[in-house]
Coordinates of C-alpha atoms and ligand atoms in Angstrom, one line a residue:
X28 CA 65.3 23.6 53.0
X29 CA 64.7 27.0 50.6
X30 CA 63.6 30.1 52.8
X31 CA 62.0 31.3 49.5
X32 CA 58.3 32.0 50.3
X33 CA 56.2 30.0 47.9
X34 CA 54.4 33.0 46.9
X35 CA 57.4 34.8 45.5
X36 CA 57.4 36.1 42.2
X37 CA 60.3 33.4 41.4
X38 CA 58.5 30.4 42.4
X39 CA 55.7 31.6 39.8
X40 CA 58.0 30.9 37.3
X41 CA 57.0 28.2 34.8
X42 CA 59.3 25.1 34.6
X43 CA 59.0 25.1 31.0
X44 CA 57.7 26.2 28.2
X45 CA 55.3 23.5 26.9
X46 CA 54.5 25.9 23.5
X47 CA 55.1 23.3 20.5
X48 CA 54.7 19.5 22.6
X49 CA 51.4 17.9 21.5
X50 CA 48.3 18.0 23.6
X51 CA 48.6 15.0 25.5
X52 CA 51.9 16.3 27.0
X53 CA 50.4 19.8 27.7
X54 CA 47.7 18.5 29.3
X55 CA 49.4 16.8 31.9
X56 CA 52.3 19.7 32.1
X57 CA 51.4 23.3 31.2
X58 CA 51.1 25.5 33.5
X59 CA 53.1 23.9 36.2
X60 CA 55.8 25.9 38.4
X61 CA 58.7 24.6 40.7
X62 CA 57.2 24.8 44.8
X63 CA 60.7 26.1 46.2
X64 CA 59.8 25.4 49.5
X65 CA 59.2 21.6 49.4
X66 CA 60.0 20.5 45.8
X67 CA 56.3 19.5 45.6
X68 CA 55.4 17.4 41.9
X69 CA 51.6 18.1 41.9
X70 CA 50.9 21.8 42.4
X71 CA 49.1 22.3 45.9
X72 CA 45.9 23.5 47.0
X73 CA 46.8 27.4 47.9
X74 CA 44.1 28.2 50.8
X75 CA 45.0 31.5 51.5
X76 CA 42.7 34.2 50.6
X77 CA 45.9 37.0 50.3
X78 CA 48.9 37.8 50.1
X79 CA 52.1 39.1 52.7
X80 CA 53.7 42.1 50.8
X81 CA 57.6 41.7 50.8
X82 CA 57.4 46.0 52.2
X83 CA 55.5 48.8 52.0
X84 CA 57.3 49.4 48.4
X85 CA 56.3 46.2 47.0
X86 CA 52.5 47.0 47.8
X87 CA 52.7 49.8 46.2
X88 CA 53.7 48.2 43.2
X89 CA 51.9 45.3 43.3
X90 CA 48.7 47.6 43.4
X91 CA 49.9 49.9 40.7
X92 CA 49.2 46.9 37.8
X93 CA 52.6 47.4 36.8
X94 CA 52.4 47.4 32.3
X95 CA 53.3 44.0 31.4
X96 CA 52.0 42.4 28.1
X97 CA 51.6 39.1 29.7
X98 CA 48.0 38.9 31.4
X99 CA 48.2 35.9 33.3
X100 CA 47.8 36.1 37.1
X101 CA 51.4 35.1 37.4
X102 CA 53.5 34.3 34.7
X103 CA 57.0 37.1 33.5
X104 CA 58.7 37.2 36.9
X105 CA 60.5 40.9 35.4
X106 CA 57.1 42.5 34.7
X107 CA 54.2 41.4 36.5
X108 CA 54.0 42.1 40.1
X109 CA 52.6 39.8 43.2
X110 CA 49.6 38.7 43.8
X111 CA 47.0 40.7 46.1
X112 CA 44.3 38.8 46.6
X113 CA 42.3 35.7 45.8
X114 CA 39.2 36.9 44.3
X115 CA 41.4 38.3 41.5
X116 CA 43.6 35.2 41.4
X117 CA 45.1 32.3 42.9
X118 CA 48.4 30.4 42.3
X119 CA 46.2 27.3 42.6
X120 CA 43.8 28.3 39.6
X121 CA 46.6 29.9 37.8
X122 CA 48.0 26.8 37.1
X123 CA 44.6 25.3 35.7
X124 CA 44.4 29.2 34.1
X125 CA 47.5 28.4 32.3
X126 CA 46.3 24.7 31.4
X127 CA 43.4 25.2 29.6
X128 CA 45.1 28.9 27.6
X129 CA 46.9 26.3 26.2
X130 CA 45.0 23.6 25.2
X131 CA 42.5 26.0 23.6
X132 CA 45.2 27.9 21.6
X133 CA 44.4 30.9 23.7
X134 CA 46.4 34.4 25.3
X135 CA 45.0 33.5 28.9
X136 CA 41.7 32.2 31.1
X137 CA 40.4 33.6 34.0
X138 CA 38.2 31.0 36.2
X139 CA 35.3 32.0 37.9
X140 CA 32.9 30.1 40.3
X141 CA 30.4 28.5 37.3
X142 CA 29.8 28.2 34.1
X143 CA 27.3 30.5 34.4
X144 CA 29.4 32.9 36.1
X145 CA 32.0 32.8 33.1
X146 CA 29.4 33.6 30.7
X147 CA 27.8 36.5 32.2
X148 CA 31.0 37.7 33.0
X149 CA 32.6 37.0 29.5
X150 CA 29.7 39.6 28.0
X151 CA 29.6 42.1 31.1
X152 CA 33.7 42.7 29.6
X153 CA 31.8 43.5 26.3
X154 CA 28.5 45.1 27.0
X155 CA 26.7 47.1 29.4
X156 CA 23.2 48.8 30.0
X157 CA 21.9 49.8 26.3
X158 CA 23.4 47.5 24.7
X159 CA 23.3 43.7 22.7
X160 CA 24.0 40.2 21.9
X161 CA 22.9 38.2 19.3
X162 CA 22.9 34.5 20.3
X163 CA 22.4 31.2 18.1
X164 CA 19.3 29.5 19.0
X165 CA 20.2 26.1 20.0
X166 CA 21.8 27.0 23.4
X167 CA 21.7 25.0 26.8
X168 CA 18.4 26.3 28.3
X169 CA 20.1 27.9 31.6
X170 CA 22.3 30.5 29.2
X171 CA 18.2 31.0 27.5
X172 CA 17.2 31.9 30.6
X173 CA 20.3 33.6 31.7
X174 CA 19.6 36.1 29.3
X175 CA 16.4 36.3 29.2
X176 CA 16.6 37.6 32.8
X177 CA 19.3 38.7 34.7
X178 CA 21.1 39.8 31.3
X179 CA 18.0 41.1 30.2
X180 CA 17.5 43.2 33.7
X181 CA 21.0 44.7 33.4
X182 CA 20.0 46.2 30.6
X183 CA 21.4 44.3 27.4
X184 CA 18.9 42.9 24.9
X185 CA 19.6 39.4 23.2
X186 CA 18.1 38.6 20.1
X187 CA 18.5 34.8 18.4
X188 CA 19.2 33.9 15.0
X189 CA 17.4 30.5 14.0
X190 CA 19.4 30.0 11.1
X191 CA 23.4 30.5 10.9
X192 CA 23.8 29.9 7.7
X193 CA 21.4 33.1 6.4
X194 CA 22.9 36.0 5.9
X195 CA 19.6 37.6 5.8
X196 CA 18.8 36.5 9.1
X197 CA 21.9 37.8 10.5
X198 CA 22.2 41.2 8.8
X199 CA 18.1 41.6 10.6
X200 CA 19.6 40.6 13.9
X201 CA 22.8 42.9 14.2
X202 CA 22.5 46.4 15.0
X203 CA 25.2 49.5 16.1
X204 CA 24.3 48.5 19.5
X205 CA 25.7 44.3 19.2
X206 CA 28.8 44.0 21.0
X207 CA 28.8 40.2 21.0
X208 CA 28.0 37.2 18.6
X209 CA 27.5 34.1 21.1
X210 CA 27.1 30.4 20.0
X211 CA 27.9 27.1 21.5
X212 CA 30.2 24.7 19.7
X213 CA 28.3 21.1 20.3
X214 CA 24.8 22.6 21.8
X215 CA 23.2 20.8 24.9
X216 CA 21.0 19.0 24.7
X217 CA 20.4 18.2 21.2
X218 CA 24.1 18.1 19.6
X219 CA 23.1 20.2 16.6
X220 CA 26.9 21.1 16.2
X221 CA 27.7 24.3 14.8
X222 CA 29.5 25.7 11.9
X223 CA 32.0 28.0 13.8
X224 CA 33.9 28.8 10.4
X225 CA 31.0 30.3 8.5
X226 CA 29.5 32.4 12.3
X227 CA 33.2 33.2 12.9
X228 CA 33.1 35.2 8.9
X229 CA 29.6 36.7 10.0
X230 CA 30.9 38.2 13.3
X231 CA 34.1 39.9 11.6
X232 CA 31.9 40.9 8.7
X233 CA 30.8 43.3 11.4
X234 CA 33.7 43.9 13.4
X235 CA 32.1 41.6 16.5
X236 CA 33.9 39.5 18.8
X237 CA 32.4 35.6 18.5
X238 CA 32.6 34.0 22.0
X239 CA 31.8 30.1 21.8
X240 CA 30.6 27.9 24.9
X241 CA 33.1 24.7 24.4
X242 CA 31.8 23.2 27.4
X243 CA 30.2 20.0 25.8
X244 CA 32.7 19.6 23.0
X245 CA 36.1 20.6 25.0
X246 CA 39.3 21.5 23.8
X247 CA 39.9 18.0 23.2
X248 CA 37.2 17.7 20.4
X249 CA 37.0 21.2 19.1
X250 CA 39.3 24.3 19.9
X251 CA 36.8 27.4 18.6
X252 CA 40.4 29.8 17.7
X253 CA 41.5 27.7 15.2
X254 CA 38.1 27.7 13.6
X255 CA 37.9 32.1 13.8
X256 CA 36.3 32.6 17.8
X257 CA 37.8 35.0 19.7
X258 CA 36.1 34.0 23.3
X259 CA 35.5 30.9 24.5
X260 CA 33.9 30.1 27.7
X261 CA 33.7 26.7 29.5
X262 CA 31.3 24.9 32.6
X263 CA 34.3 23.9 34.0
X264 CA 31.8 21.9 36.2
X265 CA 31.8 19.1 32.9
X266 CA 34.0 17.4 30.9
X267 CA 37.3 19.4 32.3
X268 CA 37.1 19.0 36.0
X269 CA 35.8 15.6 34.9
X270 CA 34.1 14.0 37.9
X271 CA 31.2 15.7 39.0
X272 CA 32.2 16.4 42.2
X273 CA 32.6 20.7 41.9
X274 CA 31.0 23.3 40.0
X275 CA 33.3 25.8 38.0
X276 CA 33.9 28.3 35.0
X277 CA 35.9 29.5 32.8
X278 CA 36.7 32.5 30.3
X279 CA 39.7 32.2 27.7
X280 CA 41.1 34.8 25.5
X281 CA 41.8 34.2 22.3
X282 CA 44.1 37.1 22.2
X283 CA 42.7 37.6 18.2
X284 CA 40.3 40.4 18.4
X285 CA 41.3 43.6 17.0
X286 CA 39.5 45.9 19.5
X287 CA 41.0 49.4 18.0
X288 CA 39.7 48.6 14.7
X289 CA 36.3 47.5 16.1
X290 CA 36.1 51.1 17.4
X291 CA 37.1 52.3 14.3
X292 CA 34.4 50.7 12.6
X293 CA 31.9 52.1 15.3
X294 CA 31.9 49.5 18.0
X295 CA 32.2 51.0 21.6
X296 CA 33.8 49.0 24.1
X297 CA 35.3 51.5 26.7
X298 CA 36.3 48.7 29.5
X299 CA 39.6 47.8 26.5
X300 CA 40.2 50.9 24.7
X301 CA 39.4 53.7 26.8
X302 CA 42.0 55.1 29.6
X303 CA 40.2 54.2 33.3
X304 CA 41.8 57.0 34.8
X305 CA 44.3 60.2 33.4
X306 CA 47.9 58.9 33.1
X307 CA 46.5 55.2 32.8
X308 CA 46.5 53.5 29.2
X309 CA 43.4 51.7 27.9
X310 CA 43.9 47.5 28.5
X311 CA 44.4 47.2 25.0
X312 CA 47.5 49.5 25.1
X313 CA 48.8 48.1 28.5
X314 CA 47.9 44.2 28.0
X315 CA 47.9 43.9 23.9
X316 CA 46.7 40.4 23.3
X317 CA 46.2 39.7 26.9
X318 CA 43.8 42.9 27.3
X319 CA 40.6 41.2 27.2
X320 CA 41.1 38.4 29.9
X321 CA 43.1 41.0 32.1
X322 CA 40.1 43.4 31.5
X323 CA 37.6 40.7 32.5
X324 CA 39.9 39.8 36.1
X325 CA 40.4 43.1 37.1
X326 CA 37.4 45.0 36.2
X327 CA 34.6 42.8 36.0
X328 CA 35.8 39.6 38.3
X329 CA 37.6 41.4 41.0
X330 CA 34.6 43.9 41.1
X331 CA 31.6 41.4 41.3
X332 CA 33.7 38.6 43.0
X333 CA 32.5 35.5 41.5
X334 CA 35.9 33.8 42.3
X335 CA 36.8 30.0 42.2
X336 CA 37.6 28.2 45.1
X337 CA 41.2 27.0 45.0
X338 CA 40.3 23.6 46.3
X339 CA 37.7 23.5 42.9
X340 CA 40.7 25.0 41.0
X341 CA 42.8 21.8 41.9
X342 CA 40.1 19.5 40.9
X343 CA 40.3 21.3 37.5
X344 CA 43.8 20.9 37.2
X345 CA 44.2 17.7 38.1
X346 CA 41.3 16.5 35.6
X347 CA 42.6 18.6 32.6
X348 CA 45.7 16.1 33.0
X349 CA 43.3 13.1 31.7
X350 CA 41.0 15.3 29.9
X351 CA 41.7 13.3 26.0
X352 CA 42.0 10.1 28.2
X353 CA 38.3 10.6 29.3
X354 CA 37.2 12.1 26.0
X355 CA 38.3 9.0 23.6
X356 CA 36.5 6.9 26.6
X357 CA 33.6 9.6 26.4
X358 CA 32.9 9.8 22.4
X359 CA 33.9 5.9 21.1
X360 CA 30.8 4.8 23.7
X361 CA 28.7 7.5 22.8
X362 CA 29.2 6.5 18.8
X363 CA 28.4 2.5 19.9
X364 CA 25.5 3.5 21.9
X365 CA 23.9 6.5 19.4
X366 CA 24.3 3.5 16.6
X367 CA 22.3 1.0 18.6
X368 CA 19.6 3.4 20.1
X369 CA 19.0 4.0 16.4
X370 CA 18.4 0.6 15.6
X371 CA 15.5 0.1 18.3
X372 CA 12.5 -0.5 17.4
X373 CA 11.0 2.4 21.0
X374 CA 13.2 5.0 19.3
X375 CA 12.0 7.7 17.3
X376 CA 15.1 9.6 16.7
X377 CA 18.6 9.9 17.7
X378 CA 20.0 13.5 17.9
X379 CA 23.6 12.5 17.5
X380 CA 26.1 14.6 14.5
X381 CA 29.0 11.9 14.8
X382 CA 26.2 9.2 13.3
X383 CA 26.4 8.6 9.6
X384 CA 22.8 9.5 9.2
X385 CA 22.8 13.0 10.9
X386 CA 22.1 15.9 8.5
X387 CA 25.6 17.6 10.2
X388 CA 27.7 14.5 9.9
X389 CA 30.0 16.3 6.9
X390 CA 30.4 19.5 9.1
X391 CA 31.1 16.5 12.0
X392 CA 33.7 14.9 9.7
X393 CA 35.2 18.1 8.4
X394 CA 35.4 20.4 12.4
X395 CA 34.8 17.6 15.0
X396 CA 36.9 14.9 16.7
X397 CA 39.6 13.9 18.7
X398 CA 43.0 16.0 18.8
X399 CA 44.7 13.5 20.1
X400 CA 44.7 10.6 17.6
X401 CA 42.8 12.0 14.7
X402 CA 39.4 10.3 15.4
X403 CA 36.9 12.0 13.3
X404 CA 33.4 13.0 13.8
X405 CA 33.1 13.1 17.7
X406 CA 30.7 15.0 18.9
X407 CA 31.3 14.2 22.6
X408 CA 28.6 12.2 24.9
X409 CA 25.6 14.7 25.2
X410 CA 23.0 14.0 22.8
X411 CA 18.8 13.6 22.5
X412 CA 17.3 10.3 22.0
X413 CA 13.4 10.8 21.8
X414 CA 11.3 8.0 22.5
X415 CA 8.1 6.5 21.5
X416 CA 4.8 7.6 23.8
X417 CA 5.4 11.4 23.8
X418 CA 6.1 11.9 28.2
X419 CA 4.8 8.2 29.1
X420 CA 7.2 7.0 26.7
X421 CA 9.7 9.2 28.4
X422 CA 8.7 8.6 31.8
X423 CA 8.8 5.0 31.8
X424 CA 12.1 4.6 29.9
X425 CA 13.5 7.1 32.3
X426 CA 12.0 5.4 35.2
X427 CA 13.9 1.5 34.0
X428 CA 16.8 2.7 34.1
X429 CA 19.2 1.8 37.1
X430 CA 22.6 2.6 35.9
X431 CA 22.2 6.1 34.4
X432 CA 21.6 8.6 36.9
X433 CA 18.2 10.5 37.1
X434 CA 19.7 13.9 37.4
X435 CA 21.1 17.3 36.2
X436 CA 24.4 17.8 34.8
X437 CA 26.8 16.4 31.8
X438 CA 30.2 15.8 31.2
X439 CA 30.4 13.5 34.2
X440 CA 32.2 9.8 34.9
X441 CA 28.8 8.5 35.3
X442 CA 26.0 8.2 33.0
X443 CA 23.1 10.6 33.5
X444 CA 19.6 11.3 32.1
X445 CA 17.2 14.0 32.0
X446 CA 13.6 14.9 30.5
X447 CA 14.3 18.5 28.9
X448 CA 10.8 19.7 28.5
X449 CA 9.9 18.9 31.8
X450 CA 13.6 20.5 33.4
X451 CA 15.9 22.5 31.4
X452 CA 13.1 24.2 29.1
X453 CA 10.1 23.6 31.4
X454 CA 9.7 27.6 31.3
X455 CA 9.9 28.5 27.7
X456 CA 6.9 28.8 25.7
X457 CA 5.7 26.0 23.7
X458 CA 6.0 27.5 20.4
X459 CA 10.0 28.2 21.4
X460 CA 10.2 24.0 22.6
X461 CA 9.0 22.9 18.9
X462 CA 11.3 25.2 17.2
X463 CA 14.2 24.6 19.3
X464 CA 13.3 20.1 18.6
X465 CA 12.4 19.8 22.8
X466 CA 9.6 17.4 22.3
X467 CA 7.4 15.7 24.7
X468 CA 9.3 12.2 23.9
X469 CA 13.0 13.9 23.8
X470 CA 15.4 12.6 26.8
X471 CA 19.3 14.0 27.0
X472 CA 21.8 11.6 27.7
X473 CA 25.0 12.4 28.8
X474 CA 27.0 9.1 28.1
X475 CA 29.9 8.4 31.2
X476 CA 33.0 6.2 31.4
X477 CA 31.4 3.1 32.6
X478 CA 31.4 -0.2 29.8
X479 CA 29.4 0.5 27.2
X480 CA 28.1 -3.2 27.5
X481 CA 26.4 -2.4 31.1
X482 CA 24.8 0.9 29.3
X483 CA 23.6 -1.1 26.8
X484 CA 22.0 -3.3 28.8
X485 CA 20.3 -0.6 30.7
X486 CA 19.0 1.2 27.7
X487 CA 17.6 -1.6 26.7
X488 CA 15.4 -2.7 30.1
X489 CA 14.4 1.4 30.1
X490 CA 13.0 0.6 26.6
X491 CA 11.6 -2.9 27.5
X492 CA 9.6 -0.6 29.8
X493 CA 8.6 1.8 27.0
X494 CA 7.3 -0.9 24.6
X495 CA 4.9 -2.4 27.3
X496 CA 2.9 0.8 27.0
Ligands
LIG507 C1 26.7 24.3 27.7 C2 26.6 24.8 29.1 N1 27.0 26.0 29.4 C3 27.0 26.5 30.6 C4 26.4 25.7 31.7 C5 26.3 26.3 33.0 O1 27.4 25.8 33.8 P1 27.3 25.7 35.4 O2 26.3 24.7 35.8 O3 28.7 25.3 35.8 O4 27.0 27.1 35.9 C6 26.0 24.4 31.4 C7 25.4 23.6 32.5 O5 24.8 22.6 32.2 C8 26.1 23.9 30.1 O6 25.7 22.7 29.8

């Protein structure tokens, strides 16, 4: 048996390089590296919150951030040094870090311990005290209050634009002081997808980084880089880990952002281009197209410490492996069931873009669907149905149902439902519900993997219950 510590800088090496193979094969593969010690196939859970320096020479350099271009955790065994300790990285998540870079087209990711981890810490890399965001309206009600709160206490406004495609509307909301435009690709709850291509062209109008939450639509439905994001943050928690079991996040770098020439333009944003200490380069001129997620680890990460477990981190990478698997399972029962809701005589509306009636099927036809085998106009299995009867209507279809879980959360195996106006949007004001669609009626589905027969059927008894009203 190898006497080669599994933590050496060798054993970090990749197997391969999975560049150029199609997304099934990276989904299973990337990110992978030989376990010396044992020959292990499936990466293993590393529970070890540090590290054993090799000497007193090698801590020094692992400590000193020796320049390397390459931003990953672990990754070119010449240039960047050992691993010190796991709130800034574990070979565990590095693997899933690695994973998910690659199936969204991106430089690196960085994991944290939530979705909503990932997005606070995705902007904190961006802005600080004094300064802004302008966000999409259609959000998951969480991120509203996100930054309506704890964003808004650390000092960085956020303003919402209503409507992307006004130029008007956006030129109002921006001001010196914007260091971020933020949308999500397939919004929760209402699947209003969004035209990344024409926000992506507003945010480098102005020289702004655009960073997309992909956590209902996935990389398997939408990657946000090829459509001009430069961020893209993910509830690992959902569709990636897969099964509900473990809550997660994660931040990937599209490595496509031209931070210089944002300063040049007037944009400030010190943690990439400015040196941290004297004799130190900025991130940008140390890390290149890596410098964002490297800035994100080690200065905003590794200093608040939301870090992922690597036990969750295993999860994740073992559910990325059947990620388009799950998804084709995912969207083809969603489509069957959004088409028959529709036809139901209890049903008021069904807030679905991959239906041939929704007013965003085109942009579904043209940006959405499956990687894998070029299914088109997916929008993945969270959507609204809104029911007749206002909140009776709501309660008792809610309350007939045995198969879909009462609960909160998407992106699981299993079916779930919830009532947004009384939950996710129970604290916004009224006027804010009816713009944003959250009606009285309105219900979120989150469509699983069980048959879409059995769902059916259990719609359908939840609806018996509505029409007795
Ligand atoms: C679109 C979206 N983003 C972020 C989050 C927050 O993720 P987490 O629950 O992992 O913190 C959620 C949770 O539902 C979500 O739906």
């Amino acid at each position: 048996m190898s006497t080669i510590h599994p933590n050496t800088r060798e054993a970090a090496t990749p197997i391969y390089d999975w560049e150029g193979y199609d997304f099934d094969t990276r989904q299973v593969h990337a990110g992978e590296y030989p376990d010396l010690n044992n020959g292990l196939r499936v990466p293993p859970i590393a529970l070890s919150a540090g590290y054993v320096f090799d000497d007193f020479d090698d801590q020094v350099e692992r400590f000193s951030a020796v320049p390397s271009r390459d931003g990953a955790f672990h990754g070119d065994s010449e240039a960047t040094p050992g691993p010190i300790y796991s709130r800034q990285g574990n070979p565990t998540n590095s693997v899933a870090e690695e994973r998910l870079a690659s199936l969204e087209g991106g430089s690196n990711t960085v994991l944290v311990s939530s979705g909503q981890a990932a997005i606070t810490s995705a902007l904190l890399t961006l802005a600080q005290g004094g300064d802004h965001i302008v966000s999409t309206a259609s959000i998951y009600g969480g991120t509203r209050i996100l930054f309506g709160r704890s964003i808004k206490r650390f000092g960085i406004d956020v303003d919402y634009v209503w409507d992307s495609e006004d130029d008007d509307e956006w030129a109002r909301a921006i001001r010196p002081n914007t260091k971020a435009i933020y949308a999500e690709s397939i919004p929760n709850p209402r699947n209003d997808i969004t035209d990344l291509r024409r926000i992506a062209e507003v945010a480098a109008r102005y020289h702004l980084p655009l960073v997309v939450d992909n956590t209902v639509g996935s990389p398997a439905l939408i990657r946000p880089f090829e459509h001009g994001a430069n961020i893209v943050v993910h509830s690992t928690t959902k569709f990636l880990t897969g099964h509900g079991a473990v809550v997660g996040g994660a931040i990937v770098d599209g490595g496509n952002f031209d931070w210089e020439a944002a300063v040049a333009a007037g944009r400030a944003y010190p943690l990439l281009t400015s040196s941290p200490r004297p004799g130190v380069g900025s991130m940008v001129d140390r890390f290149g197209p890596a410098a964002y997620a490297r800035a994100t680890r080690e200065a905003v990460v590794n200093d608040i410490g939301p870090a992922l477990s690597p036990f969750s981190g295993f999860l994740l990478h073992q559910g990325l492996e059947t990620l388009s698997v799950r998804m084709e399972r995912h969207v083809n029962s969603s489509l069957e069931i959004a088409s028959w809701l529709e036809q139901q005589p209890e049903v008021e509306q069904v807030d679905y873009a991959g239906l041939p009636t929704s007013p965003l099927y085109e942009l579904a036809v043209r940006d959405y669907g499956l990687a894998t085998n070029g299914l088109g106009a997916r929008t993945s299995s969270v959507f609204g149905v809104k029911v007749r009867g206002g909140i009776d209507g709501a309660r008792a279809f809610v309350n007939g149902l045995r198969v879909f879980s009462r609960m909160t959360g998407i992106g699981d195996t299993r079916s779930m439902v919830i009532h947004p106006g009384t939950s996710t949007h129970a604290t916004f004001a009224p006027e804010i519900n009816d713009r944003l669609g959250i009606t009285p009626g309105l219900l979120r589905l989150s469509v699983g993997l069980e048959s879409p027969r059995d769902l059916i059927a259990d719609l359908r008894v939840g609806l018996d219950h509505v029409a007795v009203l």
